[in-house]
Amino acid sequence: MARSIEPVVSAHHSIPRYQQIARQLKQAISDGELSAGSRLPSSRTMALELGVARATVENAYGELVAQGWLERRGQAGTFVSPSATTGANNPTFSSSQPQGAPLPFQAGLPALDAFPRALWARIMGRRVRLQTRYDLVLPEANGESTLRQAIVDYLRFSRSIDCQPEQVFITAGFQAAMRLVVHTLAKPGDGIWLEDPGYRYVRPVFAEAGMALHAVPVDGEGMQIDYGINHFPDARFALLTPAHQSPLGVALSLTRRRQLLDWAATNESWVIEDDYDSEFRYQGKPLPPIKSLDGPQRVIYAGTFSKSLFPALRVAWLVVPQQHVEAFSRHTHYLPCTAPLLIQQTIADFLREGHFWRHLKKMRLCYSERRLWLEHALQQQGFDVVPQAGGIQLVMGVKGDDRALVAKAREAGLAVQALSDWRMVSKGEGGILMTFTNLTSEAMAHQVVKQLREAIS
């Protein structure tokens, strides 16, 4: 696909541009980025993405058709030939992968093959060309102003969150956002409710700050707020993933959202809402974010571009209550945003020009299809899939020791995780966590699920 082709002209100026494109397409096919049977964009679309003449793309396609790499199917378009040798035909998916390539089922990654890299490069290149000497000074400690405004506009329209740019703080990743919250509002000994099972990689941030970590069970309606109130009523914080609970995928019910806000207001506690992948919901209308219901102004809203764009950005954000903007601003002098200015400006342009909306729309369709591929493949192998309404991962129920099963799967090169490793104190049935985002074909889904069955049987 077009996103597998770099928009820059090769250093080998003597090579015609159409041959450069043809070579890059062949490399993408060889590396498995383009699997056999994949449909390529039309020559018009490819030409627009690469910034070349349509005839250039037609010549590249024509050369690869003649060599047997591609085949034309009339009005249906141009496809990778089923006889093409691809990395996806390798049954092991292990050492033959390019460096940095995702392992099968690897969590926390969006669909890397579906990101519009050519468009992104053009936007970033434009920013580089337009930079002035004033862009070389130290950036704003709380984040680039154009990005903060773009996030405000996006949240107002998409999530019904009404806020101002000064309430938005850009950070270099989610952990950095949590450190800013801790340094600004917490003190050693403060208690924090954490979902159990829940996102385990942020727990060290709170533990290092000397906070008390309180495990609150999760059921079909999300975090059990009654349990938290009865067992840890004096906690100062609650961290939740209410849109798609990580890792179980359930949504926090509206009744519990109101109960949580009442508790926070009565006890003057803080709710940290981690809205990490609310954009990806495939069934029904999502519940509003807790922040949009926050009359008492006790909710700190956290988001990231790692799942919607790509994790190498290392850019997250906080929306804090208006009355605490000054306190957060003071602490950014000690914990300034370290995300590169060029990256922040590029994200801002990507949002403001509407590319982000179009990308999300495309990814919802892509993920819905890839999720079905994985569900069908798992069911065909006799596995039990836990239903979820959205998100970019799923849980497969298993009997017995899920850690032992995961260890076998990982030895086979499959990057699955054990549900038990996400628990704090709760007990429950075992499960295997996996994602489907980088399954580029139905055949690949069946291939890796077959490997999983062979590894753990």
Short mmCIF file of C-alpha atoms in Angstrom, two decimals:
data_model
loop_
_atom_site.label_atom_id
_atom_site.label_comp_id
_atom_site.label_asym_id
_atom_site.label_seq_id
_atom_site.Cartn_x
_atom_site.Cartn_y
_atom_site.Cartn_z
CA MET A 1 0.00 0.00 0.00
CA ALA A 2 1.05 3.62 -0.41
CA ARG A 3 2.09 3.97 3.20
CA SER A 4 4.83 1.39 2.61
CA ILE A 5 6.50 3.78 0.14
CA GLU A 6 8.67 6.63 1.32
CA PRO A 7 7.84 10.04 -0.18
CA VAL A 8 11.45 11.14 -0.53
CA VAL A 9 13.48 10.77 -3.67
CA SER A 10 16.32 8.29 -3.46
CA ALA A 11 19.90 9.51 -3.34
CA HIS A 12 20.47 7.58 -6.58
CA HIS A 13 19.31 10.39 -8.85
CA SER A 14 20.16 8.39 -11.96
CA ILE A 15 17.38 5.90 -11.18
CA PRO A 16 14.02 6.98 -12.63
CA ARG A 17 11.40 7.79 -10.00
CA TYR A 18 9.06 5.03 -11.19
CA GLN A 19 11.83 2.47 -10.67
CA GLN A 20 12.45 3.80 -7.14
CA ILE A 21 8.74 3.30 -6.36
CA ALA A 22 8.80 -0.18 -7.91
CA ARG A 23 11.83 -1.15 -5.80
CA GLN A 24 10.18 0.06 -2.61
CA LEU A 25 7.01 -1.84 -3.42
CA LYS A 26 9.00 -5.02 -4.04
CA GLN A 27 10.79 -4.52 -0.71
CA ALA A 28 7.46 -4.06 1.07
CA ILE A 29 6.20 -7.31 -0.49
CA SER A 30 9.41 -9.16 0.42
CA ASP A 31 9.26 -7.89 4.00
CA GLY A 32 5.63 -8.99 4.37
CA GLU A 33 4.23 -5.47 4.75
CA LEU A 34 2.16 -6.17 1.64
CA SER A 35 0.79 -9.70 1.72
CA ALA A 36 -0.26 -11.78 -1.26
CA GLY A 37 -3.72 -10.71 -2.44
CA SER A 38 -3.49 -7.21 -0.91
CA ARG A 39 -5.14 -4.48 -2.97
CA LEU A 40 -2.95 -1.50 -3.77
CA PRO A 41 -4.30 2.06 -3.86
CA SER A 42 -5.31 3.39 -7.24
CA SER A 43 -2.57 5.08 -9.25
CA ARG A 44 -4.32 8.41 -8.68
CA THR A 45 -4.37 7.95 -4.88
CA MET A 46 -0.77 6.71 -4.79
CA ALA A 47 0.37 9.65 -6.90
CA LEU A 48 -1.31 12.13 -4.54
CA GLU A 49 0.28 10.52 -1.49
CA LEU A 50 3.75 10.45 -3.02
CA GLY A 51 3.56 13.82 -4.73
CA VAL A 52 4.38 12.46 -8.20
CA ALA A 53 2.63 12.30 -11.55
CA ARG A 54 0.03 9.60 -12.01
CA ALA A 55 1.96 8.29 -15.03
CA THR A 56 4.96 7.65 -12.75
CA VAL A 57 2.89 5.35 -10.55
CA GLU A 58 1.35 3.66 -13.60
CA ASN A 59 4.84 2.93 -14.93
CA ALA A 60 5.88 1.46 -11.55
CA TYR A 61 2.78 -0.73 -11.39
CA GLY A 62 3.26 -1.80 -15.00
CA GLU A 63 6.84 -2.87 -14.38
CA LEU A 64 5.85 -4.98 -11.36
CA VAL A 65 2.95 -6.55 -13.27
CA ALA A 66 5.39 -7.56 -16.01
CA GLN A 67 7.73 -9.06 -13.41
CA GLY A 68 4.92 -11.02 -11.75
CA TRP A 69 4.88 -9.11 -8.45
CA LEU A 70 1.49 -7.52 -9.11
CA GLU A 71 -1.57 -8.42 -11.13
CA ARG A 72 -4.40 -6.28 -12.49
CA ARG A 73 -8.01 -7.37 -12.01
CA GLY A 74 -9.86 -4.98 -14.27
CA GLN A 75 -12.02 -2.45 -12.43
CA ALA A 76 -11.32 -4.19 -9.11
CA GLY A 77 -7.83 -2.68 -9.15
CA THR A 78 -4.21 -3.77 -8.75
CA PHE A 79 -3.28 -6.55 -6.29
CA VAL A 80 -0.17 -8.25 -4.97
CA SER A 81 0.17 -11.46 -6.95
CA PRO A 82 -0.68 -14.64 -4.98
CA SER A 83 2.55 -16.12 -6.31
CA ALA A 84 4.68 -13.27 -4.94
CA THR A 85 7.22 -14.31 -2.32
CA THR A 86 6.36 -12.46 0.89
CA GLY A 87 7.58 -12.39 4.41
CA ALA A 88 4.03 -13.30 5.45
CA ASN A 89 4.48 -16.69 3.81
CA ASN A 90 7.18 -17.51 6.32
CA PRO A 91 5.47 -19.85 8.81
CA THR A 92 7.55 -18.82 11.80
CA PHE A 93 7.22 -15.00 11.78
CA SER A 94 10.33 -14.73 13.90
CA SER A 95 13.96 -14.08 13.05
CA SER A 96 13.19 -13.30 9.41
CA GLN A 97 11.28 -10.16 10.39
CA PRO A 98 12.84 -6.73 9.86
CA GLN A 99 14.34 -5.12 12.94
CA GLY A 100 11.60 -3.44 14.96
CA ALA A 101 8.81 -5.35 13.22
CA PRO A 102 5.96 -6.22 15.63
CA LEU A 103 5.67 -9.80 16.82
CA PRO A 104 2.35 -11.57 16.30
CA PHE A 105 -0.25 -10.42 18.88
CA GLN A 106 2.07 -7.71 20.27
CA ALA A 107 0.02 -5.39 22.47
CA GLY A 108 0.08 -1.61 22.59
CA LEU A 109 0.65 -1.09 18.88
CA PRO A 110 -1.68 0.42 16.29
CA ALA A 111 -1.69 -0.89 12.71
CA LEU A 112 1.75 0.25 11.60
CA ASP A 113 1.11 -0.69 7.97
CA ALA A 114 -2.00 1.52 7.84
CA PHE A 115 -0.46 4.79 9.01
CA PRO A 116 -0.20 7.41 6.21
CA ARG A 117 3.56 7.85 6.43
CA ALA A 118 3.84 9.74 3.16
CA LEU A 119 1.28 12.31 4.27
CA TRP A 120 2.92 12.60 7.69
CA ALA A 121 6.33 13.17 6.08
CA ARG A 122 4.94 15.91 3.85
CA ILE A 123 3.36 17.73 6.80
CA MET A 124 6.55 17.45 8.84
CA GLY A 125 8.67 18.54 5.89
CA ARG A 126 6.52 21.61 5.44
CA ARG A 127 7.01 22.47 9.10
CA VAL A 128 10.78 22.13 8.72
CA ARG A 129 10.76 24.46 5.73
CA LEU A 130 8.66 27.05 7.56
CA GLN A 131 10.69 27.08 10.77
CA THR A 132 12.30 30.37 11.79
CA ARG A 133 15.17 31.10 14.13
CA TYR A 134 12.62 31.63 16.90
CA ASP A 135 11.71 27.94 16.74
CA LEU A 136 15.22 27.16 17.99
CA VAL A 137 14.65 28.56 21.48
CA LEU A 138 13.40 26.47 24.40
CA PRO A 139 9.77 25.40 23.75
CA GLU A 140 6.92 26.11 26.15
CA ALA A 141 7.23 23.93 29.24
CA ASN A 142 3.55 22.94 29.14
CA GLY A 143 3.58 22.12 25.42
CA GLU A 144 3.32 23.83 22.03
CA SER A 145 0.39 26.28 22.00
CA THR A 146 -0.87 25.22 18.55
CA LEU A 147 -1.09 21.59 19.67
CA ARG A 148 -2.90 22.50 22.89
CA GLN A 149 -5.46 24.48 20.88
CA ALA A 150 -5.87 21.62 18.39
CA ILE A 151 -6.50 19.18 21.26
CA VAL A 152 -9.09 21.56 22.77
CA ASP A 153 -10.93 21.73 19.44
CA TYR A 154 -10.79 17.96 19.00
CA LEU A 155 -12.05 17.19 22.52
CA ARG A 156 -14.87 19.70 22.29
CA PHE A 157 -16.19 18.14 19.10
CA SER A 158 -15.43 14.45 19.66
CA ARG A 159 -15.70 13.97 23.41
CA SER A 160 -17.96 16.85 24.55
CA ILE A 161 -15.22 18.15 26.83
CA ASP A 162 -15.24 21.94 27.12
CA CYS A 163 -11.84 23.25 28.15
CA GLN A 164 -9.33 26.00 27.38
CA PRO A 165 -5.78 25.68 26.00
CA GLU A 166 -4.22 26.71 29.32
CA GLN A 167 -5.84 23.63 30.92
CA VAL A 168 -3.99 21.30 28.52
CA PHE A 169 -0.51 20.07 29.41
CA ILE A 170 1.53 18.13 26.86
CA THR A 171 3.91 15.45 28.19
CA ALA A 172 6.37 12.98 26.75
CA GLY A 173 4.18 9.91 27.21
CA PHE A 174 1.57 8.67 29.67
CA GLN A 175 4.01 7.88 32.49
CA ALA A 176 5.33 11.45 32.30
CA ALA A 177 1.75 12.71 32.54
CA MET A 178 1.19 10.67 35.69
CA ARG A 179 4.44 11.96 37.20
CA LEU A 180 3.24 15.51 36.62
CA VAL A 181 -0.04 14.71 38.41
CA VAL A 182 1.80 13.10 41.32
CA HIS A 183 4.31 15.94 41.73
CA THR A 184 1.57 18.56 41.58
CA LEU A 185 -1.19 17.05 43.73
CA ALA A 186 0.03 14.03 45.70
CA LYS A 187 2.12 13.51 48.78
CA PRO A 188 3.67 10.33 50.24
CA GLY A 189 1.09 8.10 51.87
CA ASP A 190 -1.81 9.20 49.67
CA GLY A 191 -3.96 6.29 48.54
CA ILE A 192 -4.94 5.63 44.93
CA TRP A 193 -7.59 3.23 43.61
CA LEU A 194 -6.29 1.09 40.76
CA GLU A 195 -8.32 -1.28 38.60
CA ASP A 196 -7.68 -4.96 39.33
CA PRO A 197 -6.87 -6.33 36.81
CA GLY A 198 -5.56 -3.15 35.30
CA TYR A 199 -2.79 -1.42 33.39
CA ARG A 200 0.29 -2.60 35.21
CA TYR A 201 3.00 -0.46 33.61
CA VAL A 202 2.01 2.74 35.41
CA ARG A 203 1.99 1.31 38.95
CA PRO A 204 5.72 2.02 39.55
CA VAL A 205 5.09 5.77 39.08
CA PHE A 206 2.78 5.82 42.10
CA ALA A 207 4.85 3.37 44.13
CA GLU A 208 8.02 5.43 43.64
CA ALA A 209 6.15 8.47 44.96
CA GLY A 210 5.39 6.62 48.19
CA MET A 211 1.67 6.33 47.50
CA ALA A 212 -0.51 3.48 48.79
CA LEU A 213 -1.79 1.33 45.89
CA HIS A 214 -5.35 0.08 46.52
CA ALA A 215 -6.60 -2.72 44.27
CA VAL A 216 -10.28 -2.34 43.37
CA PRO A 217 -11.93 -5.26 41.53
CA VAL A 218 -13.43 -4.95 38.05
CA ASP A 219 -16.60 -6.69 36.86
CA GLY A 220 -18.91 -6.38 33.86
CA GLU A 221 -19.69 -2.73 34.70
CA GLY A 222 -16.10 -1.66 35.25
CA MET A 223 -14.42 -0.73 38.52
CA GLN A 224 -16.53 -1.65 41.57
CA ILE A 225 -16.90 1.82 43.08
CA ASP A 226 -18.80 0.43 46.11
CA TYR A 227 -15.80 -1.75 46.94
CA GLY A 228 -13.44 1.22 46.78
CA ILE A 229 -15.69 3.35 49.00
CA ASN A 230 -16.17 0.57 51.56
CA HIS A 231 -12.51 -0.53 51.74
CA PHE A 232 -10.52 2.63 50.94
CA PRO A 233 -12.86 5.60 51.53
CA ASP A 234 -10.04 8.05 52.27
CA ALA A 235 -8.08 7.48 49.07
CA ARG A 236 -6.98 10.71 47.39
CA PHE A 237 -6.98 9.39 43.81
CA ALA A 238 -8.69 6.91 41.52
CA LEU A 239 -7.18 5.91 38.16
CA LEU A 240 -9.60 4.34 35.68
CA THR A 241 -9.94 3.39 32.01
CA PRO A 242 -13.73 3.88 31.79
CA ALA A 243 -14.24 3.76 28.01
CA HIS A 244 -12.56 0.36 27.46
CA GLN A 245 -11.23 -1.03 30.70
CA SER A 246 -7.67 -2.20 30.25
CA PRO A 247 -7.42 -5.15 29.82
CA LEU A 248 -10.99 -6.54 30.04
CA GLY A 249 -12.56 -4.08 27.62
CA VAL A 250 -15.72 -3.35 29.64
CA ALA A 251 -17.15 0.16 29.99
CA LEU A 252 -17.79 1.82 33.33
CA SER A 253 -21.57 2.09 33.73
CA LEU A 254 -23.23 5.48 33.94
CA THR A 255 -24.45 4.74 37.48
CA ARG A 256 -20.90 4.05 38.64
CA ARG A 257 -19.58 7.15 36.89
CA ARG A 258 -21.97 9.31 38.90
CA GLN A 259 -21.16 7.39 42.07
CA LEU A 260 -17.46 7.97 41.45
CA LEU A 261 -17.94 11.71 40.95
CA ASP A 262 -20.04 11.95 44.14
CA TRP A 263 -17.27 10.21 46.10
CA ALA A 264 -14.59 12.49 44.62
CA ALA A 265 -16.57 15.65 45.39
CA THR A 266 -17.45 14.58 48.96
CA ASN A 267 -13.89 13.54 49.83
CA GLU A 268 -12.11 16.17 47.71
CA SER A 269 -10.35 13.36 45.90
CA TRP A 270 -9.14 13.21 42.30
CA VAL A 271 -10.30 11.01 39.44
CA ILE A 272 -7.71 10.37 36.72
CA GLU A 273 -9.53 9.31 33.55
CA ASP A 274 -7.24 7.43 31.18
CA ASP A 275 -9.03 7.65 27.81
CA TYR A 276 -6.34 5.73 25.94
CA ASP A 277 -8.33 4.25 23.02
CA SER A 278 -11.92 5.52 23.17
CA GLU A 279 -11.75 6.32 19.44
CA PHE A 280 -11.99 2.63 18.61
CA ARG A 281 -15.47 1.34 19.37
CA TYR A 282 -17.22 -1.03 16.97
CA GLN A 283 -20.64 -1.62 18.54
CA GLY A 284 -23.12 0.91 19.85
CA LYS A 285 -22.59 4.48 20.92
CA PRO A 286 -19.87 5.05 23.55
CA LEU A 287 -20.75 6.50 26.92
CA PRO A 288 -19.58 10.09 27.45
CA PRO A 289 -16.22 10.54 29.18
CA ILE A 290 -16.35 11.15 32.91
CA LYS A 291 -14.70 14.53 32.30
CA SER A 292 -17.75 15.71 30.32
CA LEU A 293 -19.91 15.03 33.43
CA ASP A 294 -17.47 16.70 35.82
CA GLY A 295 -19.54 19.37 37.55
CA PRO A 296 -17.42 19.27 40.74
CA GLN A 297 -14.20 19.70 38.70
CA ARG A 298 -12.47 16.70 40.27
CA VAL A 299 -11.48 14.88 37.06
CA ILE A 300 -8.06 14.99 35.38
CA TYR A 301 -8.41 13.75 31.82
CA ALA A 302 -5.46 11.95 30.20
CA GLY A 303 -5.02 11.00 26.57
CA THR A 304 -2.26 9.84 24.24
CA PHE A 305 -1.46 9.62 20.54
CA SER A 306 0.32 6.27 20.94
CA LYS A 307 -2.71 4.15 20.00
CA SER A 308 -4.36 6.51 17.50
CA LEU A 309 -1.17 7.46 15.60
CA PHE A 310 1.98 5.60 16.63
CA PRO A 311 3.85 5.02 19.92
CA ALA A 312 7.23 6.37 18.78
CA LEU A 313 5.72 9.87 19.10
CA ARG A 314 5.81 9.63 22.91
CA VAL A 315 3.22 12.40 23.21
CA ALA A 316 0.38 12.45 25.75
CA TRP A 317 -1.71 15.18 27.34
CA LEU A 318 -3.62 16.14 30.46
CA VAL A 319 -6.69 18.32 30.84
CA VAL A 320 -6.72 19.68 34.39
CA PRO A 321 -9.40 21.66 36.27
CA GLN A 322 -9.18 25.41 35.73
CA GLN A 323 -8.51 26.17 39.40
CA HIS A 324 -5.32 24.06 39.35
CA VAL A 325 -3.78 25.36 36.13
CA GLU A 326 -1.36 27.59 38.05
CA ALA A 327 -0.17 24.72 40.27
CA PHE A 328 0.46 22.45 37.27
CA SER A 329 2.21 25.29 35.44
CA ARG A 330 4.61 25.76 38.35
CA HIS A 331 5.55 22.10 38.28
CA THR A 332 6.23 22.09 34.54
CA HIS A 333 9.32 24.19 35.34
CA TYR A 334 10.70 21.05 37.04
CA LEU A 335 9.01 18.53 34.74
CA PRO A 336 8.86 20.31 31.37
CA CYS A 337 7.46 18.74 28.24
CA THR A 338 10.36 17.06 26.43
CA ALA A 339 8.46 16.02 23.29
CA PRO A 340 10.30 17.60 20.33
CA LEU A 341 8.76 20.84 19.09
CA LEU A 342 8.71 19.59 15.48
CA ILE A 343 6.71 16.51 16.51
CA GLN A 344 4.21 18.63 18.44
CA GLN A 345 3.76 21.04 15.53
CA THR A 346 3.27 18.18 13.07
CA ILE A 347 0.60 16.58 15.27
CA ALA A 348 -1.14 19.95 15.54
CA ASP A 349 -1.24 20.31 11.75
CA PHE A 350 -2.42 16.71 11.39
CA LEU A 351 -5.36 17.49 13.68
CA ARG A 352 -6.22 20.96 12.39
CA GLU A 353 -6.26 19.94 8.73
CA GLY A 354 -8.70 17.06 9.31
CA HIS A 355 -6.25 14.23 8.65
CA PHE A 356 -6.71 12.83 12.15
CA TRP A 357 -10.48 12.43 11.67
CA ARG A 358 -10.02 10.71 8.34
CA HIS A 359 -7.35 8.44 9.77
CA LEU A 360 -9.55 7.39 12.70
CA LYS A 361 -12.48 6.66 10.40
CA LYS A 362 -10.28 4.45 8.25
CA MET A 363 -8.78 2.70 11.27
CA ARG A 364 -12.18 1.85 12.78
CA LEU A 365 -13.04 -0.07 9.62
CA CYS A 366 -9.60 -1.64 9.50
CA TYR A 367 -9.68 -2.78 13.13
CA SER A 368 -13.23 -4.05 12.90
CA GLU A 369 -12.18 -6.29 10.02
CA ARG A 370 -8.95 -7.46 11.66
CA ARG A 371 -10.72 -8.18 14.93
CA LEU A 372 -13.18 -10.43 13.10
CA TRP A 373 -10.30 -12.21 11.39
CA LEU A 374 -8.74 -13.01 14.76
CA GLU A 375 -12.02 -13.94 16.46
CA HIS A 376 -12.95 -16.36 13.67
CA ALA A 377 -9.48 -17.90 13.65
CA LEU A 378 -9.54 -18.39 17.43
CA GLN A 379 -13.02 -19.88 17.37
CA GLN A 380 -12.03 -22.23 14.56
CA GLN A 381 -9.22 -23.53 16.77
CA GLY A 382 -11.64 -24.01 19.66
CA PHE A 383 -10.54 -21.05 21.77
CA ASP A 384 -12.91 -19.02 23.97
CA VAL A 385 -13.04 -15.32 23.03
CA VAL A 386 -14.33 -12.81 25.60
CA PRO A 387 -16.77 -10.37 23.85
CA GLN A 388 -15.73 -6.71 23.80
CA ALA A 389 -17.37 -3.65 22.27
CA GLY A 390 -14.17 -1.90 21.24
CA GLY A 391 -10.48 -1.37 21.77
CA ILE A 392 -7.45 -2.79 20.01
CA GLN A 393 -6.93 -5.94 22.06
CA LEU A 394 -8.96 -8.89 23.23
CA VAL A 395 -8.87 -11.52 25.96
CA MET A 396 -8.99 -15.23 25.25
CA GLY A 397 -10.24 -17.26 28.20
CA VAL A 398 -8.15 -20.30 29.17
CA LYS A 399 -8.28 -22.98 31.82
CA GLY A 400 -5.35 -23.61 34.09
CA ASP A 401 -2.15 -21.63 34.52
CA ASP A 402 -2.24 -18.81 31.97
CA ARG A 403 1.33 -17.78 32.83
CA ALA A 404 2.65 -21.22 31.90
CA LEU A 405 0.69 -21.19 28.64
CA VAL A 406 1.96 -17.72 27.78
CA ALA A 407 5.55 -18.78 28.47
CA LYS A 408 5.17 -21.56 25.88
CA ALA A 409 3.62 -19.16 23.37
CA ARG A 410 6.37 -16.61 23.82
CA GLU A 411 8.99 -19.29 23.23
CA ALA A 412 7.30 -19.77 19.87
CA GLY A 413 7.68 -16.08 19.05
CA LEU A 414 4.12 -15.01 19.93
CA ALA A 415 3.92 -11.80 21.99
CA VAL A 416 0.87 -12.66 24.09
CA GLN A 417 0.45 -11.76 27.77
CA ALA A 418 -1.10 -13.52 30.75
CA LEU A 419 -4.15 -11.92 32.34
CA SER A 420 -2.82 -13.00 35.74
CA ASP A 421 0.16 -10.68 35.29
CA TRP A 422 -2.27 -7.73 35.16
CA ARG A 423 -3.87 -8.64 38.49
CA MET A 424 -2.82 -7.17 41.82
CA VAL A 425 -4.68 -9.25 44.42
CA SER A 426 -7.84 -10.37 42.65
CA LYS A 427 -8.41 -13.99 41.68
CA GLY A 428 -10.23 -15.21 38.62
CA GLU A 429 -10.09 -17.36 35.54
CA GLY A 430 -6.96 -17.21 33.45
CA GLY A 431 -6.75 -15.46 30.14
CA ILE A 432 -4.40 -14.62 27.32
CA LEU A 433 -4.20 -11.02 26.10
CA MET A 434 -3.47 -10.30 22.46
CA THR A 435 -3.98 -7.64 19.84
CA PHE A 436 -5.06 -7.89 16.23
CA THR A 437 -3.93 -4.54 14.87
CA ASN A 438 -0.99 -5.82 12.83
CA LEU A 439 -2.67 -8.89 11.35
CA THR A 440 -2.56 -7.78 7.73
CA SER A 441 -4.64 -10.59 6.23
CA GLU A 442 -7.14 -13.27 7.19
CA ALA A 443 -4.60 -15.88 6.17
CA MET A 444 -2.07 -14.40 8.58
CA ALA A 445 -4.63 -14.49 11.41
CA HIS A 446 -5.27 -18.21 10.83
CA GLN A 447 -1.52 -18.86 10.54
CA VAL A 448 -0.54 -17.29 13.87
CA VAL A 449 -3.54 -18.73 15.72
CA LYS A 450 -2.53 -22.16 14.46
CA GLN A 451 0.96 -21.48 15.83
CA LEU A 452 -0.63 -20.52 19.15
CA ARG A 453 -2.63 -23.73 19.29
CA GLU A 454 0.47 -25.81 18.53
CA ALA A 455 2.55 -23.92 21.10
CA ILE A 456 0.20 -24.29 24.08
CA SER A 457 -1.36 -27.70 23.37
#
